[in-house]
Short mmCIF file of C-alpha atoms and ligand atoms in Angstrom, two decimals:
data_model
loop_
_atom_site.label_atom_id
_atom_site.label_comp_id
_atom_site.label_asym_id
_atom_site.label_seq_id
_atom_site.Cartn_x
_atom_site.Cartn_y
_atom_site.Cartn_z
CA MET Q 17 38.22 17.22 -23.24
CA SER Q 18 34.74 17.19 -21.78
CA GLU Q 19 33.97 19.78 -19.18
CA THR Q 20 33.53 18.75 -15.54
CA VAL Q 21 30.78 20.40 -13.55
CA LYS Q 22 30.17 20.68 -9.83
CA PHE Q 23 26.72 20.59 -8.25
CA THR Q 24 25.12 19.47 -5.00
CA ILE Q 25 22.55 16.80 -4.19
CA ASP Q 26 21.03 17.13 -0.74
CA GLY Q 27 24.02 19.25 0.20
CA LYS Q 28 26.60 16.72 -0.96
CA GLU Q 29 29.22 18.05 -3.41
CA CYS Q 30 29.10 16.05 -6.66
CA THR Q 31 30.98 16.19 -9.93
CA ALA Q 32 30.03 14.96 -13.38
CA VAL Q 33 30.67 15.50 -17.03
CA LYS Q 34 28.68 18.49 -18.25
CA GLY Q 35 25.48 17.38 -19.91
CA GLN Q 36 25.31 14.00 -18.18
CA LEU Q 37 21.80 13.10 -17.07
CA LEU Q 38 21.22 13.91 -13.43
CA ILE Q 39 20.05 10.38 -12.60
CA ASP Q 40 23.26 8.81 -13.95
CA ALA Q 41 25.47 11.53 -12.50
CA ALA Q 42 23.89 10.97 -9.08
CA ALA Q 43 24.54 7.21 -9.32
CA ASP Q 44 28.18 7.87 -10.25
CA ASN Q 45 28.43 9.98 -7.11
CA GLY Q 46 26.96 7.24 -4.94
CA ILE Q 47 23.47 8.69 -4.68
CA TYR Q 48 20.53 6.51 -5.63
CA ILE Q 49 17.61 8.37 -7.18
CA PRO Q 50 14.71 5.92 -7.62
CA LEU Q 51 13.85 4.99 -11.20
CA LEU Q 52 11.61 2.65 -13.11
CA CYS Q 53 11.65 3.71 -16.75
CA HIS Q 54 15.22 4.96 -17.06
CA MET Q 55 18.05 2.81 -18.39
CA ARG Q 56 21.52 4.19 -18.89
CA ASP Q 57 22.36 4.77 -22.57
CA LEU Q 58 18.74 4.52 -23.73
CA VAL Q 59 16.97 7.64 -24.95
CA PRO Q 60 15.18 8.91 -21.82
CA ALA Q 61 11.44 8.31 -21.71
CA GLY Q 62 10.64 10.42 -18.66
CA SER Q 63 7.44 8.49 -18.26
CA CYS Q 64 7.32 7.15 -14.71
CA ARG Q 65 8.27 10.40 -12.88
CA ILE Q 66 9.54 8.49 -9.87
CA CYS Q 67 12.94 10.21 -10.19
CA THR Q 68 11.34 13.60 -9.63
CA CYS Q 69 13.77 15.90 -7.79
CA LYS Q 70 13.80 19.57 -6.99
CA VAL Q 71 16.36 21.31 -9.16
CA ASN Q 72 17.00 24.87 -8.01
CA GLY Q 73 13.58 24.70 -6.37
CA ARG Q 74 11.67 23.35 -9.36
CA TYR Q 75 10.32 19.83 -9.88
CA MET Q 76 12.27 18.05 -12.61
CA SER Q 77 12.66 14.42 -13.61
CA ALA Q 78 16.28 13.44 -13.01
CA CYS Q 79 16.32 11.16 -16.06
CA THR Q 80 15.66 14.00 -18.49
CA THR Q 81 17.66 16.77 -16.82
CA PRO Q 82 21.32 17.27 -17.81
CA VAL Q 83 23.51 18.51 -14.98
CA GLU Q 84 24.65 22.12 -15.11
CA PRO Q 85 27.30 23.86 -13.01
CA GLY Q 86 26.11 24.95 -9.57
CA MET Q 87 22.78 23.12 -9.66
CA ASN Q 88 21.23 22.73 -6.24
CA ILE Q 89 19.33 19.45 -6.18
CA GLU Q 90 17.05 18.05 -3.53
CA SER Q 91 16.22 14.37 -3.72
CA ASN Q 92 15.96 12.56 -0.41
CA THR Q 93 13.37 14.80 1.26
CA ALA Q 94 10.14 13.87 3.02
CA GLU Q 95 8.09 15.69 0.41
CA LEU Q 96 9.74 14.09 -2.62
CA ASN Q 97 9.73 10.66 -1.03
CA ASP Q 98 6.02 10.93 -0.42
CA ILE Q 99 5.44 11.89 -4.06
CA ARG Q 100 7.48 8.84 -5.07
CA LYS Q 101 5.61 6.60 -2.71
CA ALA Q 102 2.35 7.90 -4.17
CA ILE Q 103 3.55 7.00 -7.68
CA VAL Q 104 4.43 3.48 -6.52
CA GLU Q 105 0.97 3.17 -4.95
CA MET Q 106 -0.70 4.40 -8.14
CA LEU Q 107 1.15 1.79 -10.17
CA PHE Q 108 0.08 -0.92 -7.76
CA VAL Q 109 -3.62 -0.05 -7.97
CA GLU Q 110 -3.59 0.67 -11.69
CA GLY Q 111 -2.32 -2.75 -12.77
CA ASN Q 112 -3.08 -6.12 -11.25
CA HIS Q 113 -0.12 -6.96 -9.08
CA PHE Q 114 -0.54 -10.27 -7.30
CA CYS Q 115 3.01 -10.51 -6.00
CA PRO Q 116 2.60 -13.90 -4.28
CA SER Q 117 2.01 -15.55 -7.66
CA CYS Q 118 4.48 -13.50 -9.70
CA GLU Q 119 7.75 -15.01 -10.88
CA LYS Q 120 9.43 -11.62 -10.65
CA SER Q 121 8.65 -11.29 -6.97
CA GLY Q 122 11.83 -10.55 -5.03
CA ASN Q 123 13.56 -9.31 -8.18
CA CYS Q 124 10.98 -6.69 -9.14
CA ASP Q 125 11.88 -2.99 -9.08
CA LEU Q 126 8.32 -1.80 -8.47
CA GLN Q 127 7.89 -4.16 -5.55
CA ALA Q 128 11.33 -3.17 -4.24
CA LEU Q 129 10.27 0.46 -4.24
CA GLY Q 130 7.16 -0.59 -2.32
CA TYR Q 131 9.52 -2.10 0.24
CA LYS Q 132 11.81 0.92 0.26
CA TYR Q 133 8.92 3.24 1.05
CA GLN Q 134 7.28 0.68 3.36
CA MET Q 135 4.01 0.71 1.47
CA MET Q 136 1.64 -1.09 3.82
CA VAL Q 137 -1.43 -0.31 1.71
CA PRO Q 138 -1.93 2.01 -1.27
CA ARG Q 139 -3.82 5.20 -0.50
CA PHE Q 140 -5.82 4.82 -3.75
CA PRO Q 141 -8.61 2.34 -4.54
CA TYR Q 142 -7.74 -0.69 -6.66
CA ALA Q 143 -8.88 -0.51 -10.28
CA PHE Q 144 -8.95 -4.26 -11.02
CA GLU Q 145 -9.14 -3.73 -14.77
CA ARG Q 146 -9.29 -6.81 -16.93
CA ARG Q 147 -6.06 -7.25 -18.85
CA GLU Q 148 -4.82 -10.13 -20.92
CA LEU Q 149 -1.90 -12.49 -20.69
CA GLU Q 150 -0.33 -12.92 -24.13
CA ALA Q 151 1.17 -16.39 -24.09
CA SER Q 152 1.07 -17.36 -27.74
CA THR Q 153 4.68 -16.56 -28.66
CA PRO Q 154 7.14 -19.43 -28.20
CA LYS Q 155 9.50 -17.91 -25.66
CA ILE Q 156 7.72 -15.11 -23.82
CA PHE Q 157 4.78 -14.61 -21.49
CA LEU Q 158 3.64 -11.02 -21.87
CA GLU Q 159 1.68 -10.41 -18.68
CA LYS Q 160 -0.19 -7.19 -19.42
CA ASN Q 161 -1.62 -7.11 -15.91
CA ARG Q 162 1.81 -6.09 -14.65
CA CYS Q 163 3.05 -3.68 -17.31
CA ILE Q 164 3.84 -0.22 -15.93
CA PHE Q 165 4.39 1.37 -19.36
CA CYS Q 166 8.02 2.21 -18.83
CA LYS Q 167 8.72 1.61 -22.51
CA ARG Q 168 12.07 -0.03 -21.79
CA CYS Q 169 11.27 -3.05 -23.96
CA VAL Q 170 10.10 -0.85 -26.80
CA ARG Q 171 13.27 1.22 -26.70
CA LEU Q 172 15.75 -1.60 -26.13
CA ILE Q 173 14.63 -4.83 -27.75
CA LYS Q 174 15.14 -4.92 -31.53
CA ASP Q 175 15.70 -7.68 -34.02
CA GLU Q 176 18.82 -7.85 -36.26
CA GLN Q 177 17.30 -5.36 -38.65
CA GLY Q 178 16.59 -2.89 -35.89
CA ARG Q 179 12.85 -3.50 -35.81
CA SER Q 180 11.08 -3.14 -32.45
CA ILE Q 181 9.60 -6.36 -31.15
CA PHE Q 182 7.44 -4.63 -28.54
CA ALA Q 183 5.12 -1.68 -29.11
CA PHE Q 184 2.38 0.28 -27.37
CA LYS Q 185 -1.17 0.23 -28.63
CA GLY Q 186 -3.93 2.66 -27.70
CA ARG Q 187 -3.80 5.71 -25.47
CA GLY Q 188 -4.70 6.63 -21.91
CA LYS Q 189 -6.94 4.05 -20.31
CA THR Q 190 -6.71 1.68 -23.28
CA LEU Q 191 -2.91 1.83 -23.56
CA GLU Q 192 -1.36 -1.62 -23.63
CA ILE Q 193 1.94 -3.27 -24.39
CA ASN Q 194 1.99 -5.60 -27.38
CA ILE Q 195 4.43 -7.99 -28.94
CA ASP Q 196 4.98 -8.57 -32.64
CA LYS Q 197 4.26 -12.29 -32.90
CA LYS Q 198 6.21 -12.83 -36.11
CA LEU Q 199 9.34 -11.12 -34.85
CA ALA Q 200 8.97 -12.71 -31.42
CA ALA Q 201 8.95 -16.16 -33.02
CA ASN Q 202 12.57 -15.61 -34.09
CA MET Q 203 13.91 -14.22 -30.82
CA SER Q 204 17.07 -15.86 -29.54
CA ASP Q 205 17.32 -17.01 -25.94
CA ASP Q 206 19.77 -14.21 -25.24
CA LEU Q 207 17.45 -11.54 -26.56
CA THR Q 208 14.58 -13.05 -24.61
CA MET Q 209 16.63 -12.90 -21.40
CA LYS Q 210 17.62 -9.34 -22.21
CA ALA Q 211 13.94 -8.40 -22.53
CA MET Q 212 13.02 -10.13 -19.30
CA ASN Q 213 15.85 -8.48 -17.41
CA ALA Q 214 15.11 -5.05 -18.84
CA CYS Q 215 11.48 -5.17 -17.76
CA PRO Q 216 11.44 -3.64 -14.27
CA VAL Q 217 8.40 -5.73 -13.35
CA GLY Q 218 7.11 -9.20 -14.16
CA ALA Q 219 5.41 -8.27 -17.43
CA ILE Q 220 7.99 -9.94 -19.68
CA LEU Q 221 8.85 -13.44 -18.56
CA LYS Q 222 10.89 -16.03 -20.35
CA LYS Q 223 8.97 -19.27 -20.54
CA GLU Q 224 10.25 -22.29 -18.62
CA VAL Q 225 12.17 -20.19 -16.11
CA GLY Q 226 9.56 -19.80 -13.38
CA PHE Q 227 10.53 -19.27 -9.76
CA ILE Q 228 14.22 -19.81 -10.25
CA ASN Q 229 15.61 -18.26 -7.05
CA SER Q 230 14.37 -19.37 -3.67
CA ILE Q 231 13.04 -16.86 -1.17
CA GLY Q 232 15.92 -15.32 0.74
CA THR Q 233 18.30 -15.42 -2.23
CA ARG Q 234 16.54 -12.94 -4.50
CA LYS Q 235 17.78 -9.48 -5.41
CA TYR Q 236 15.71 -7.45 -2.96
CA ASP Q 237 15.12 -9.97 -0.17
CA LYS Q 238 17.76 -8.59 2.17
CA GLU Q 239 18.86 -5.24 0.77
CA PRO Q 240 16.79 -2.27 -0.37
CA ILE Q 241 16.88 -1.24 -4.00
CA GLY Q 242 19.73 1.21 -4.64
CA SER Q 243 22.02 -0.29 -1.99
CA ASP Q 244 24.55 -1.28 -4.64
CA ILE Q 245 24.87 2.33 -5.80
CA GLU Q 246 25.10 3.70 -2.30
CA LYS Q 247 27.63 1.09 -1.17
CA ILE Q 248 30.25 1.56 -3.86
CA HIS Q 249 30.86 5.13 -2.87
CA GLN Q 250 30.77 4.94 0.90
CA MET V 18 -2.17 -5.17 33.82
CA SER V 19 -5.28 -6.90 32.55
CA LYS V 20 -4.85 -8.92 29.40
CA ALA V 21 -5.81 -7.43 26.07
CA ILE V 22 -8.59 -9.28 24.33
CA VAL V 23 -7.92 -10.40 20.77
CA ALA V 24 -10.24 -11.83 18.13
CA THR V 25 -9.19 -13.24 14.76
CA ALA V 26 -10.90 -14.49 11.62
CA SER V 27 -10.07 -15.87 8.22
CA LEU V 28 -12.42 -14.57 5.52
CA ALA V 29 -11.50 -15.21 1.87
CA GLY V 30 -8.06 -16.42 2.90
CA CYS V 31 -6.23 -19.74 3.01
CA PHE V 32 -5.42 -19.75 6.75
CA GLY V 33 -1.78 -19.16 5.85
CA CYS V 34 -1.77 -15.92 7.85
CA HIS V 35 -3.08 -17.78 10.89
CA MET V 36 -0.34 -20.36 10.38
CA SER V 37 2.11 -17.48 10.39
CA ILE V 38 0.71 -16.33 13.74
CA LEU V 39 1.57 -19.79 15.08
CA ASP V 40 5.00 -19.44 13.51
CA ILE V 41 6.06 -17.20 16.43
CA ASP V 42 7.21 -20.50 17.96
CA ASP V 43 7.74 -20.48 21.73
CA ARG V 44 6.74 -16.83 21.92
CA ILE V 45 3.22 -18.22 21.90
CA LEU V 46 3.75 -18.78 25.63
CA LYS V 47 4.50 -15.09 26.04
CA LEU V 48 1.52 -14.28 23.86
CA ILE V 49 -0.91 -16.01 26.19
CA GLU V 50 0.52 -13.98 29.06
CA LEU V 51 -0.21 -10.81 27.08
CA VAL V 52 -3.59 -11.59 25.55
CA GLU V 53 -6.79 -13.49 25.94
CA PHE V 54 -8.45 -14.78 22.77
CA ASN V 55 -12.13 -14.29 22.12
CA LYS V 56 -13.83 -15.15 18.80
CA SER V 57 -11.11 -16.91 16.83
CA PRO V 58 -10.33 -20.20 15.10
CA ILE V 59 -7.39 -20.46 17.51
CA ASP V 60 -9.67 -21.26 20.47
CA ASP V 61 -12.73 -22.12 18.38
CA ILE V 62 -14.97 -19.50 20.02
CA LYS V 63 -17.58 -18.91 17.32
CA THR V 64 -19.32 -15.73 18.50
CA PHE V 65 -18.16 -12.61 20.30
CA THR V 66 -18.77 -12.90 24.03
CA LYS V 67 -17.29 -9.50 24.91
CA GLN V 68 -15.81 -6.33 23.49
CA CYS V 69 -12.31 -6.90 22.16
CA ASP V 70 -9.27 -4.66 22.01
CA VAL V 71 -7.79 -5.98 18.80
CA GLY V 72 -9.30 -7.79 15.81
CA ILE V 73 -6.92 -9.43 13.35
CA ILE V 74 -8.40 -10.44 10.01
CA GLU V 75 -6.93 -12.44 7.20
CA GLY V 76 -8.58 -12.71 3.79
CA GLY V 77 -10.62 -10.24 1.77
CA CYS V 78 -14.39 -10.22 1.28
CA CYS V 79 -15.61 -12.50 -1.49
CA ASN V 80 -19.15 -13.18 -0.27
CA SER V 81 -21.97 -11.82 1.87
CA GLU V 82 -20.94 -13.82 4.91
CA ASN V 83 -17.44 -12.31 4.83
CA VAL V 84 -18.97 -8.84 4.84
CA GLU V 85 -21.20 -9.71 7.80
CA VAL V 86 -18.33 -11.13 9.84
CA LEU V 87 -16.15 -8.15 9.01
CA LYS V 88 -18.85 -5.73 10.17
CA GLN V 89 -19.22 -7.71 13.42
CA PHE V 90 -15.49 -7.37 13.95
CA ARG V 91 -15.63 -3.62 13.40
CA LYS V 92 -18.43 -3.36 15.93
CA ASN V 93 -16.74 -5.53 18.53
CA CYS V 94 -13.08 -4.53 18.25
CA LYS V 95 -11.44 -1.24 19.11
CA ILE V 96 -8.62 -1.77 16.64
CA LEU V 97 -8.81 -3.73 13.40
CA ILE V 98 -5.75 -5.08 11.60
CA SER V 99 -5.71 -6.25 7.98
CA LEU V 100 -3.37 -9.22 8.02
CA GLY V 101 -1.80 -10.29 4.73
CA GLU V 102 -2.18 -9.59 1.04
CA CYS V 103 -5.73 -10.93 0.70
CA ALA V 104 -7.03 -8.68 3.45
CA ILE V 105 -5.11 -5.71 2.07
CA MET V 106 -5.77 -6.08 -1.66
CA GLY V 107 -7.92 -9.17 -2.20
CA GLY V 108 -4.92 -11.38 -2.88
CA LEU V 109 -5.09 -14.39 -5.15
CA PRO V 110 -8.89 -14.71 -4.88
CA ALA V 111 -9.08 -11.23 -6.41
CA MET V 112 -7.51 -12.56 -9.60
CA ARG V 113 -11.12 -13.05 -10.65
CA ASN V 114 -11.90 -9.37 -10.22
CA GLY V 115 -11.56 -8.39 -13.85
CA ILE V 116 -13.84 -11.24 -14.93
CA PRO V 117 -17.65 -11.09 -14.59
CA VAL V 118 -18.96 -13.44 -11.85
CA LYS V 119 -21.18 -15.24 -14.34
CA GLU V 120 -18.17 -16.13 -16.46
CA CYS V 121 -16.27 -17.36 -13.37
CA LEU V 122 -19.13 -19.56 -12.18
CA GLU V 123 -19.68 -21.00 -15.64
CA GLU V 124 -16.01 -21.85 -15.92
CA ALA V 125 -15.97 -23.39 -12.44
CA TYR V 126 -19.18 -25.43 -12.68
CA LEU V 127 -20.06 -25.87 -16.34
CA GLY V 128 -17.19 -25.37 -18.75
CA GLY V 129 -13.99 -26.17 -16.85
CA PRO V 130 -12.05 -29.39 -17.40
CA THR V 131 -12.93 -30.88 -13.96
CA VAL V 132 -16.72 -30.52 -14.01
CA GLY V 133 -17.52 -34.01 -15.33
CA LEU V 134 -19.40 -35.04 -12.17
CA ASN V 135 -21.75 -32.08 -12.40
CA SER V 136 -23.97 -33.96 -14.85
CA GLU V 137 -27.04 -31.86 -14.03
CA LYS V 138 -25.09 -28.72 -14.86
CA ILE V 139 -25.97 -26.97 -11.60
CA ILE V 140 -24.33 -23.79 -10.46
CA PRO V 141 -24.71 -23.99 -6.64
CA ASN V 142 -27.64 -21.80 -5.63
CA ASP V 143 -28.87 -23.13 -2.27
CA ASP V 144 -30.31 -20.43 0.00
CA GLU V 145 -27.91 -21.54 2.74
CA LEU V 146 -24.92 -20.56 0.67
CA PRO V 147 -23.55 -17.06 1.10
CA MET V 148 -24.02 -14.87 -1.94
CA ILE V 149 -20.85 -14.41 -3.94
CA LEU V 150 -19.89 -10.75 -4.49
CA ASP V 151 -19.23 -9.13 -7.87
CA LYS V 152 -15.56 -9.02 -6.93
CA VAL V 153 -13.27 -9.67 -3.99
CA TYR V 154 -12.95 -6.54 -1.86
CA PRO V 155 -10.02 -5.43 0.25
CA LEU V 156 -11.21 -5.04 3.86
CA HIS V 157 -10.62 -1.30 3.99
CA GLU V 158 -13.04 -0.78 1.12
CA ILE V 159 -15.81 -2.12 3.39
CA VAL V 160 -14.97 -0.96 6.93
CA LYS V 161 -12.37 1.28 8.50
CA ILE V 162 -9.09 -0.56 9.06
CA ASP V 163 -6.53 0.78 11.51
CA TYR V 164 -3.34 -1.09 10.61
CA TYR V 165 -2.00 -3.19 7.74
CA LEU V 166 0.52 -6.00 7.88
CA PRO V 167 1.52 -7.09 4.37
CA GLY V 168 2.98 -10.41 3.31
CA CYS V 169 1.82 -13.71 1.87
CA PRO V 170 1.91 -14.69 4.62
CA PRO V 171 3.15 -11.80 6.77
CA ARG V 172 6.35 -12.86 8.51
CA ALA V 173 5.79 -14.17 12.04
CA ASP V 174 8.21 -11.54 13.36
CA LEU V 175 6.19 -8.79 11.70
CA ILE V 176 3.02 -10.00 13.39
CA TRP V 177 4.79 -10.40 16.72
CA ASN V 178 6.48 -6.97 16.58
CA ALA V 179 3.20 -5.33 15.63
CA VAL V 180 1.11 -6.99 18.32
CA VAL V 181 3.69 -6.31 21.01
CA ALA V 182 4.11 -2.68 19.93
CA LEU V 183 0.36 -2.20 19.91
CA LEU V 184 -0.13 -3.72 23.35
CA THR V 185 2.86 -2.09 25.04
CA GLY V 186 2.61 1.28 23.28
CA ASP V 187 6.24 1.03 22.16
CA THR V 188 7.39 2.08 18.71
CA MET V 189 7.21 -0.76 16.25
CA ASN V 190 10.46 -2.29 15.14
CA LEU V 191 10.14 -2.59 11.35
CA PRO V 192 13.35 -3.94 9.78
CA TYR V 193 13.62 -4.12 5.98
CA GLU V 194 13.34 -7.92 5.81
CA LEU V 195 9.92 -7.95 7.43
CA VAL V 196 7.85 -5.89 5.00
CA LYS V 197 7.31 -8.16 2.01
CA PHE V 198 4.42 -8.69 -0.38
CA ASP V 199 5.00 -12.42 -0.92
S1 LIG K 304 5.44 -7.28 -11.28
FE1 LIG K 304 6.38 -6.83 -9.31
S2 LIG K 304 4.83 -5.66 -8.21
FE2 LIG K 304 3.81 -6.68 -9.93
S3 LIG K 304 3.07 -8.62 -9.13
FE3 LIG K 304 5.09 -9.04 -9.95
S4 LIG K 304 6.47 -8.78 -8.18
FE4 LIG K 304 4.54 -7.81 -7.65
S1 LIG K 305 6.44 -4.82 -20.65
FE1 LIG K 305 7.88 -4.31 -19.02
S2 LIG K 305 9.53 -3.24 -20.09
FE2 LIG K 305 7.79 -3.24 -21.47
S3 LIG K 305 6.73 -1.30 -21.09
FE3 LIG K 305 5.75 -2.86 -19.81
S4 LIG K 305 6.81 -2.72 -17.84
FE4 LIG K 305 8.10 -1.68 -19.35
#
């Protein structure tokens, strides 16, 4: 039988299976730690750093840290929340996020974190880099202006033979998300939806969907991101 | 208590934010008890006639005239508020920011599908026209801005809560539903 461990998050006693990733363990205990790149059951990428917590006094990303007995974790503190807000702001100025014209608006995790932290204006200057919209595959708009490099699509979306349909190209400033046009041509509707839903922002959009939910009925219109996790365990 | 003096302007915006100001419905009657408008499209006063307490600006800066008006506002208002996405981050007009101006103008006046009537192939260049900037600038990259109210447009309740809090000195009531970027 797997070993159960006890630890605390912001003083709250939690239990989990030994070795479970902190971010998932927290969710199972009703505590939302913000995330953008993490997806349960995918190999952790640890790329966005928004889940940064203090574990026994040291900064660690919750999506790459397995829980250990007696860990003392800080998450919802003014300092950590400001670091997280700064990351959200960096992502907003680094890409080109024109929310009013984005189909993902209202259902977007990055935007929802902007709401959660009440980002009125980013503290950093806007980069306004030129990025392309890749619209030549039959089912998907790949809006590179909005990609936050979470690598979810790369890790999750494969064809029947296990080949990745999405991949990164370049490094640093020239890094961009790309789509294999040949493989994309054979994507089923289900796989296309899966890709769109996995993308935390509006970078992967299924064509001919558009603004499907009206304002007021979208995921984050009325409730902050993470409410579902926090509610279940109240 | 003497009324606070408010000025407003729409720079590179669509007037949607001003529409949202009007969306406070019957509270507009309360508003005119609280404030007096100076330079603003609301009363059509074109130039500042006195120092103002609050300047509310929608739209970013896309041309030289926008910059001039914005600087006038900074000079004439104690507090400046960026109202809406365009003022805060350039908004939809800033979608051109990654593209060189020359390319944009050529697309708009020479190459685009709707330029048939421009038979002389002129890109407007009259001296009377304000000079277009290399990109659309958020207001705070040009002058100091004191407060930001996001939204496209900002919700009427957000504008109302902010203006009332500012004028009465009370803490602003900022419920989750009011801070939105669309
Ligand atoms: S991806 Fe999200 S943050 Fe970016 S423009 Fe779309 S809604 Fe806004
Ligand atoms: S396209 Fe979407 S899912 Fe893929 S890396 Fe970019 S943000 Fe992540």
